[in-house]
Tab-separated table of C-alpha atoms in Angstrom:
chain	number	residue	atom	x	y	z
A	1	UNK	CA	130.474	110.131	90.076
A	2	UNK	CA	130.088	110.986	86.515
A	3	UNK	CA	126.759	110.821	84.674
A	4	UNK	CA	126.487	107.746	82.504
A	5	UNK	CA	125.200	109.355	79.034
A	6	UNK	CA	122.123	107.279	77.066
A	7	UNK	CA	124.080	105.084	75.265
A	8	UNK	CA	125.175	103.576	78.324
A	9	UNK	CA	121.667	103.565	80.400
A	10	UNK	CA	121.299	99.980	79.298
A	11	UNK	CA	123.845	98.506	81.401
A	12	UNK	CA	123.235	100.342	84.433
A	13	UNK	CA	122.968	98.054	87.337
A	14	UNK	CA	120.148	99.976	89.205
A	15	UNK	CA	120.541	98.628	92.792
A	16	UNK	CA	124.274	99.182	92.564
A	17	UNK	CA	122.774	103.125	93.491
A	18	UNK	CA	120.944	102.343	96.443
A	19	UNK	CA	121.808	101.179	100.432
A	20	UNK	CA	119.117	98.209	100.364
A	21	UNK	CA	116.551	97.442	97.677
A	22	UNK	CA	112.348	97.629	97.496
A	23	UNK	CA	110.727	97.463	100.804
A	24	UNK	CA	113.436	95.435	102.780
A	25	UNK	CA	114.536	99.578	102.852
A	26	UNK	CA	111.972	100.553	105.015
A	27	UNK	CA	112.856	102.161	109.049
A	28	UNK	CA	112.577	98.535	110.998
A	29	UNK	CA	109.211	98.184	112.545
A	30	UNK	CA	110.419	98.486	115.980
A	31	UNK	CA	111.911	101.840	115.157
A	32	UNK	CA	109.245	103.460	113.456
A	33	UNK	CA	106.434	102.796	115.887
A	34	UNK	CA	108.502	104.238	118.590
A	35	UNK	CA	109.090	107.290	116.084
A	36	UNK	CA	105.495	107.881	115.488
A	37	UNK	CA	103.938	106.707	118.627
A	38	UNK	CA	101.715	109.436	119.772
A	39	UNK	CA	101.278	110.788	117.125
A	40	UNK	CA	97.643	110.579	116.205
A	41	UNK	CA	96.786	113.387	113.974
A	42	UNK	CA	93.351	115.041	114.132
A	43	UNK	CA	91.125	112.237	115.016
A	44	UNK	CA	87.135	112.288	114.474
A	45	UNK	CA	84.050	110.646	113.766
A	46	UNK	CA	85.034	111.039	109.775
A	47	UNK	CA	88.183	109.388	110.623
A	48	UNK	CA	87.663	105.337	109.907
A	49	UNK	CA	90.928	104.164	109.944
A	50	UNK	CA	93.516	106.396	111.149
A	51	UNK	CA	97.081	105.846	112.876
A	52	UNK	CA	96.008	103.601	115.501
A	53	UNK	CA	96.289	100.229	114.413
A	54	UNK	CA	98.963	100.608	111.406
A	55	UNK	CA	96.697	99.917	108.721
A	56	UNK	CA	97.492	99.945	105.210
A	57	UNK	CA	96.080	103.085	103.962
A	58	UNK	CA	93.839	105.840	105.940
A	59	UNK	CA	90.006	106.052	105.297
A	60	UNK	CA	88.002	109.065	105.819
A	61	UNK	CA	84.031	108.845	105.912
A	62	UNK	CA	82.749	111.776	103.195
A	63	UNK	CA	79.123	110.378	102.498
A	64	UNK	CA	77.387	107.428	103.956
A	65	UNK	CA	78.410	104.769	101.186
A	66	UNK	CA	81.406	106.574	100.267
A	67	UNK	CA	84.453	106.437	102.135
A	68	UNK	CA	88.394	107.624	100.586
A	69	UNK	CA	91.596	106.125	101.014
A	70	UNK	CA	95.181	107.455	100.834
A	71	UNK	CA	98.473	106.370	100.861
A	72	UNK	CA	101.792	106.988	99.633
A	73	UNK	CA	104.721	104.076	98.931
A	74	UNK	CA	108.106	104.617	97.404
A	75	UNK	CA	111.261	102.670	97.803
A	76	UNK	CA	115.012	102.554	96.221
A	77	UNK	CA	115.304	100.003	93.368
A	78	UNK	CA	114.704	96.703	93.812
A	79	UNK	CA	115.632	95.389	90.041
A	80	UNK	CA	118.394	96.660	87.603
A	81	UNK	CA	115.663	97.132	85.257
A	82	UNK	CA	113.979	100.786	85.018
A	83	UNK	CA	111.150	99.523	83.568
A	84	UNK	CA	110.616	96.796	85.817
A	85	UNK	CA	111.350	98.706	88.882
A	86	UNK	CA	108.696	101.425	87.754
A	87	UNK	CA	105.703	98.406	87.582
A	88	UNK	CA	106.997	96.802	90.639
A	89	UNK	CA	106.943	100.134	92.462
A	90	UNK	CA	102.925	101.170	91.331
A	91	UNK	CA	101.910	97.786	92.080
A	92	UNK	CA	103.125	98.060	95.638
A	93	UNK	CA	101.555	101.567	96.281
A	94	UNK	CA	98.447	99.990	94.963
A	95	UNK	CA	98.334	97.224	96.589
A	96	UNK	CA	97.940	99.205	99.681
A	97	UNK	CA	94.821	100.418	98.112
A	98	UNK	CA	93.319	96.670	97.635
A	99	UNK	CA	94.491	95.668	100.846
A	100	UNK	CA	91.946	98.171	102.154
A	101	UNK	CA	89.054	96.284	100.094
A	102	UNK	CA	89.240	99.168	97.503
A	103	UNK	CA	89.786	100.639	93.883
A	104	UNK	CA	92.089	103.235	92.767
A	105	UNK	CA	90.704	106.167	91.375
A	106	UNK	CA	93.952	109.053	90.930
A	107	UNK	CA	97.663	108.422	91.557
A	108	UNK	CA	100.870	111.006	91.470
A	109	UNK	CA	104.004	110.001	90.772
A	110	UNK	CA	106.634	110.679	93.951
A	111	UNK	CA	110.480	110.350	92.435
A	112	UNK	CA	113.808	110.908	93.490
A	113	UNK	CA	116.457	111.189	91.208
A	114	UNK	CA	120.957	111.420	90.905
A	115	UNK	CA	120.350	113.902	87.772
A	116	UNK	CA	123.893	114.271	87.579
A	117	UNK	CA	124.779	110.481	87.933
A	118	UNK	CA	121.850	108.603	85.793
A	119	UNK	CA	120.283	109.818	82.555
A	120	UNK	CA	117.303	111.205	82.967
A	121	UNK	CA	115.866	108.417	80.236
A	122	UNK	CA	116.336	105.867	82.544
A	123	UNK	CA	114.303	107.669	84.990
A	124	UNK	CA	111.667	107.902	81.904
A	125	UNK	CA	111.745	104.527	81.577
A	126	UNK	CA	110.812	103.707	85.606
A	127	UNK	CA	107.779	106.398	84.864
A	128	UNK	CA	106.833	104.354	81.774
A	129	UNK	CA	106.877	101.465	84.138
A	130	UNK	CA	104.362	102.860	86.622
A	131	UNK	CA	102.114	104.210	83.981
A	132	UNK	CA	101.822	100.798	82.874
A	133	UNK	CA	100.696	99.028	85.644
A	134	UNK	CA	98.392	102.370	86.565
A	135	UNK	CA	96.878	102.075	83.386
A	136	UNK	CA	95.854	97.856	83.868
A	137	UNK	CA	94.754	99.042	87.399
A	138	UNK	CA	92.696	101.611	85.629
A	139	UNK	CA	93.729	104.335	87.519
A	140	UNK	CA	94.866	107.951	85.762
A	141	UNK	CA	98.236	109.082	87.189
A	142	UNK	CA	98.179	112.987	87.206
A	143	UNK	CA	101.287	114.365	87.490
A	144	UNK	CA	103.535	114.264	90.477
A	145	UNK	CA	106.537	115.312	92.334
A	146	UNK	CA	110.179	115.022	91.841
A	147	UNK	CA	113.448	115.860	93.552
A	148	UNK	CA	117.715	115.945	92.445
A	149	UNK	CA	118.644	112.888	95.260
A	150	UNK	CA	121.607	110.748	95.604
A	151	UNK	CA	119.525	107.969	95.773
A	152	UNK	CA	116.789	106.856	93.323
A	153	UNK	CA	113.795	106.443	94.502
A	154	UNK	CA	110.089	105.911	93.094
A	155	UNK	CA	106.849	105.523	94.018
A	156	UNK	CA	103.416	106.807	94.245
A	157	UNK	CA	100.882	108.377	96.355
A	158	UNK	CA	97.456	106.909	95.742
A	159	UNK	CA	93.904	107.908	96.245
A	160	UNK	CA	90.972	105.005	96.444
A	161	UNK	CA	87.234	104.518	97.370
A	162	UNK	CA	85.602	101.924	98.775
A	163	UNK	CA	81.942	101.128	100.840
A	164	UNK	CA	82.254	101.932	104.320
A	165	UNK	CA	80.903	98.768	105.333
A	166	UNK	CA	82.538	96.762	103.490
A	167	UNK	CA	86.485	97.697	104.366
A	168	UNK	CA	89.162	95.784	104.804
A	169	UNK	CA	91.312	96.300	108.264
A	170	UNK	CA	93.850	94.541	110.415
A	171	UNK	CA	91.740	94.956	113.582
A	172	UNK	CA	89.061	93.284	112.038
A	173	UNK	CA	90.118	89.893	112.739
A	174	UNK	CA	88.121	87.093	114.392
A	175	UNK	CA	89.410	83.676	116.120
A	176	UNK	CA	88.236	80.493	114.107
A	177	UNK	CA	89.025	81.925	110.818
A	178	UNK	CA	91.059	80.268	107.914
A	179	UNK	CA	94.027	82.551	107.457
A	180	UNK	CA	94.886	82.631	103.325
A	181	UNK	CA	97.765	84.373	101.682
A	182	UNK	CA	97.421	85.497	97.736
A	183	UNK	CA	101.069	85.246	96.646
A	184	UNK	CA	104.300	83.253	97.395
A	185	UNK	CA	106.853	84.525	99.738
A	186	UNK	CA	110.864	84.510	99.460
A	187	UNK	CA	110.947	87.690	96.707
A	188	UNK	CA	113.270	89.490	99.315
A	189	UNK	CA	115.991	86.884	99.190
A	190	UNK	CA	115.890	86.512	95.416
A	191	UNK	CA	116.214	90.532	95.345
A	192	UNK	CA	119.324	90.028	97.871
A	193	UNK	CA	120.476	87.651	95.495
A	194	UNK	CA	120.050	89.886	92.174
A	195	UNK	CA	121.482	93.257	93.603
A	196	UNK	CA	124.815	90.941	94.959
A	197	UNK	CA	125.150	88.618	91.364
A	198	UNK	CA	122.874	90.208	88.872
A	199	UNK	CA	121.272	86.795	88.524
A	200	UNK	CA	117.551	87.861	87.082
A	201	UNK	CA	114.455	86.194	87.900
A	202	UNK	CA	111.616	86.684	85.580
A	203	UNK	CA	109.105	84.965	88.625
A	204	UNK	CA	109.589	87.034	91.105
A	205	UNK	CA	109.530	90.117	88.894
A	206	UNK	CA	106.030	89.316	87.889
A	207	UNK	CA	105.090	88.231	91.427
A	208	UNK	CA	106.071	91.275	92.689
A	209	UNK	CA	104.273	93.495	89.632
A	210	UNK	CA	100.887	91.436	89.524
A	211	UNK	CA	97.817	93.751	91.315
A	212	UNK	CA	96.476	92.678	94.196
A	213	UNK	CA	93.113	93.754	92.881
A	214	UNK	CA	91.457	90.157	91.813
A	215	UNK	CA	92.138	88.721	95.187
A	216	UNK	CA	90.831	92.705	96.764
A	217	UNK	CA	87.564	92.196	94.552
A	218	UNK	CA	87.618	88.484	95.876
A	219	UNK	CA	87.919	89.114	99.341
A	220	UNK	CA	84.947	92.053	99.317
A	221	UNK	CA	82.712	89.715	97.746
A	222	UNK	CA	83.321	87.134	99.973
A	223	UNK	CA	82.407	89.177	103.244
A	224	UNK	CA	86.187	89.291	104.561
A	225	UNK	CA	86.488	91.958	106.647
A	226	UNK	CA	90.072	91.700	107.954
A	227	UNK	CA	93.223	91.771	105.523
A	228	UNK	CA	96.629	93.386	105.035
A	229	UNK	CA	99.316	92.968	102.781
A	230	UNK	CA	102.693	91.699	103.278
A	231	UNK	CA	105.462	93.763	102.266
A	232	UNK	CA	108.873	95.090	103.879
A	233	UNK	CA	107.930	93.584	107.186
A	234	UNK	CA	107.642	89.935	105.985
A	235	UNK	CA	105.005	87.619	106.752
A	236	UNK	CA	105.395	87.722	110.541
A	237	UNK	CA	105.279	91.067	110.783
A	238	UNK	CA	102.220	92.089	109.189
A	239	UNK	CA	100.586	89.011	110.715
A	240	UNK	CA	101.835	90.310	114.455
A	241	UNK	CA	100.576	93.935	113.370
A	242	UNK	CA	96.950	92.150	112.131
A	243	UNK	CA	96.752	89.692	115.069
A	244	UNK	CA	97.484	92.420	117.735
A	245	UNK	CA	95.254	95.046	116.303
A	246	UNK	CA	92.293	92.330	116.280
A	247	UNK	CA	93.447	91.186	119.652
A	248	UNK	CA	93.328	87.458	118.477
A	249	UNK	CA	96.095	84.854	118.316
A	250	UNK	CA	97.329	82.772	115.153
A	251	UNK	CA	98.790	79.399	113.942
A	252	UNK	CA	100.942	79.024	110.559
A	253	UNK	CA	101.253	75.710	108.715
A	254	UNK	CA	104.918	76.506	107.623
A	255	UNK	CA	104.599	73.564	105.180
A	256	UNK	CA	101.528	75.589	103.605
A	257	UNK	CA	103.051	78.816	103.043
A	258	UNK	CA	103.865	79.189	99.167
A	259	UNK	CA	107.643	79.827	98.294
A	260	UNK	CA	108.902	81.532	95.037
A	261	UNK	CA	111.213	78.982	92.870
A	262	UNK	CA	114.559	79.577	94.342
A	263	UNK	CA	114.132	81.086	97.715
A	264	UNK	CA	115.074	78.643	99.979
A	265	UNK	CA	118.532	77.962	98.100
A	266	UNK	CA	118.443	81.689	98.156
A	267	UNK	CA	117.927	81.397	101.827
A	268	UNK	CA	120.692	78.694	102.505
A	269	UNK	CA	123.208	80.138	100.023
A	270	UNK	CA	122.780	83.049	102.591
A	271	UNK	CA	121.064	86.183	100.639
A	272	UNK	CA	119.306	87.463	103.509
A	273	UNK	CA	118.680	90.999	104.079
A	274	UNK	CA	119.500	92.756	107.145
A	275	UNK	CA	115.633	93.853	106.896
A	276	UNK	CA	114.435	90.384	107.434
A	277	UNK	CA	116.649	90.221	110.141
A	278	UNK	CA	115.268	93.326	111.807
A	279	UNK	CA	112.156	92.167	111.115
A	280	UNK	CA	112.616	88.825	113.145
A	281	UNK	CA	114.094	90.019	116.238
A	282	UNK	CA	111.460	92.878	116.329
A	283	UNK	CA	108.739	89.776	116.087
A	284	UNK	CA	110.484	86.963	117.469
A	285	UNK	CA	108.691	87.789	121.447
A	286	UNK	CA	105.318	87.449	119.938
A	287	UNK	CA	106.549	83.662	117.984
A	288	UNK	CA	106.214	80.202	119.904
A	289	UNK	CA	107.786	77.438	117.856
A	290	UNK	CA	106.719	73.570	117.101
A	291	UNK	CA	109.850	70.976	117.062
A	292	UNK	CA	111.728	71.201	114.254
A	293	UNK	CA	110.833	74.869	113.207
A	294	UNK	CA	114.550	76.364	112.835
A	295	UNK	CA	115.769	79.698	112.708
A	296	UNK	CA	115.750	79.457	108.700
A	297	UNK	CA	112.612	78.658	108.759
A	298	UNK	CA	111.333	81.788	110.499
A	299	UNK	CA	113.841	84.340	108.551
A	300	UNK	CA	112.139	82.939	105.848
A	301	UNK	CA	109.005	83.673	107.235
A	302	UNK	CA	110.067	87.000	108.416
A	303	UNK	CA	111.377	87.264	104.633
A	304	UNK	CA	111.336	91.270	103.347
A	305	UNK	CA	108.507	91.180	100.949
A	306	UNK	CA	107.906	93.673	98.163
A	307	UNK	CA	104.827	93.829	96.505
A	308	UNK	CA	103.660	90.960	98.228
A	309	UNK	CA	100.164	89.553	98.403
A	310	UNK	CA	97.138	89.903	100.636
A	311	UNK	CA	97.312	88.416	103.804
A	312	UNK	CA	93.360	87.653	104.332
A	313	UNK	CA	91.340	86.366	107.177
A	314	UNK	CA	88.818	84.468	105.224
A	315	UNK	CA	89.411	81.314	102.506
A	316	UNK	CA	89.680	82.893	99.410
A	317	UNK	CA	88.882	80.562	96.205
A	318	UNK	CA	92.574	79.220	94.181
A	319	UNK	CA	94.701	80.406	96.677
A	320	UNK	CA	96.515	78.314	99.595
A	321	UNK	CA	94.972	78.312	103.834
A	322	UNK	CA	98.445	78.863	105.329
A	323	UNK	CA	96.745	78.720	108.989
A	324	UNK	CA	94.242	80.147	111.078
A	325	UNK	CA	93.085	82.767	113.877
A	326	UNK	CA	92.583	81.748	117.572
A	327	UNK	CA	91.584	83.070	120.825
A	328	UNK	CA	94.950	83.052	122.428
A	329	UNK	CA	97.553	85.693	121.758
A	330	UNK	CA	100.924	85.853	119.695
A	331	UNK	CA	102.329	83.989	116.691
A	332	UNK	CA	102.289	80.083	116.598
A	333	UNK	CA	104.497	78.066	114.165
A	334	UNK	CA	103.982	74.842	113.611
């Protein structure tokens, strides 16, 4: 393909240069923990949260009210805008940060780029992008690596700190607890919907580039000590990761589950990602249904998120009780 020169960067249709878009490009869930099971890396009484429950971010113990986190999160575009791609991007490897319970303190940039397909302004202007949102997280971003792909891709490795006693994890969850989610769902079928028509939607681009870090600080103050985010394994998924790590059960009030504007025409118009799909059959043993609950109904659930919210075990102040934990086992919907 030949490269598009400058002049021409502004009409680039992004996603048009990648297989699937944001997180619904992640290795299905059911794939990946057969991949990596076993491996457990170099476990000790430092470690906090390692491999074992498939937390958000690792935590190592380095001084008694000091413990760091680390991550890394990259994806192909998601959005036809560089710009906007670049903030969506650093506010999902943040996020995983927050969902942890803590702050950012250093992030690296991780980037692939077609050099001889796409200027190399455009890929500028996705770096621009992650400074951005970096720089309202207040955390430096010091460099980074890059590589000549076929594919674009962007993201960023980030380091955080948090109290020891006061993390976030998805084993931490109790039965009886209000189950609260921070932002609406349905961005992966508007995404479907953008990289097929170009149609833009200025909510779900802000959705997805908002920090998690209000409803992080929120959470930590409010003694919540169980929390993940939801990204390319929808709803469901990180729920079923959370719920079987905690060895509790949980119901969902499908009515109370905030929807972006436009996802479920989205969802009947039929802009579902194979992702979401994946994601549904790999959850779908762990899901007992109420009358009436239809198969839309839990692809929507099982939506590919990018840059979603927090998925908290605790009632967090302004933002909707979608359900709650019990002392059974699996998923209910009712």
């Amino acid at each position: 393909m030949q490269q598009l020169d400058a002049g021409a960067a502004g009409a680039v249709r992004l996603t048009d240069y990648a297989h699937g878009g944001g997180c619904a490009c992640k290795i299905p869930p059911g794939e990946l923990e057969d991949a990596v099971r076993g491996l457990i890396g170099q476990p000790g009484a430092e470690v906090l949260v390692g491999l074992d429950t498939g937390d958000d971010a690792a935590a190592v113990l380095v001084r008694e009210d000091l413990a760091v986190l680390t991550t890394a999160d990259f994806f192909t575009p998601v959005v036809n805008d560089a710009f906007d791609w670049g903030r969506i991007a650093a506010a999902n490897a943040l996020s995983d940060i927050y969902a942890m319970g803590g702050r950012p303190i250093t992030a690296i940039n991780l980037i692939g780029w077609p050099r001889g397909v796409l200027p190399m302004e455009l890929m500028t202007e996705v770096l621009r992008g992650g400074l951005s949102v970096a720089s309202q997280a207040g955390c430096p971003v010091l460099g980074g690596h890059s590589i000549d792909d076929p594919e674009p891709k962007y993201g960023m490795a980030v380091t955080g700190v948090a109290h020891p006693d006061r993390l976030l994890r998805n084993d931490a969850a109790r039965p009886g607890l209000p189950i609260t989610l921070t932002k609406p769902i349905g961005v992966g079928l508007l995404n479907n919907r953008h990289k097929q028509t170009g149609e833009v939607f200025p909510e779900a681009v802000e959705t997805m580039a908002a920090l998690n870090r209000d409803a992080a600080d929120a959470a930590v103050a409010a003694g919540v000590r169980a929390a993940t985010d939801v990204t390319g394994f929808g709803l469901l998924g990180h729920l079923h990761k959370m719920v079987r790590a905690s060895d509790v059960g949980a119901v969902i009030d499908l009515k109370a589950v905030p929807l972006i504007d436009g996802a479920r025409q989205a969802l009947r118009d039929g802009f579902i990602s194979g992702g979401s799909r994946r994601n549904l059959e790999w959850v779908r043993p762990h899901v007992s249904t109420a009358a009436g609950i239809t198969d839309d109904d839990l692809l929507l659930l099982a939506d590919a998120q990018t840059s979603g919210g927090l998925l908290v075990v605790g009632e967090l102040p302004g933002h909707p009780v979608i359900g709650h934990t019990t002392a059974g086992r699996g998923i209910e919907i009712r």
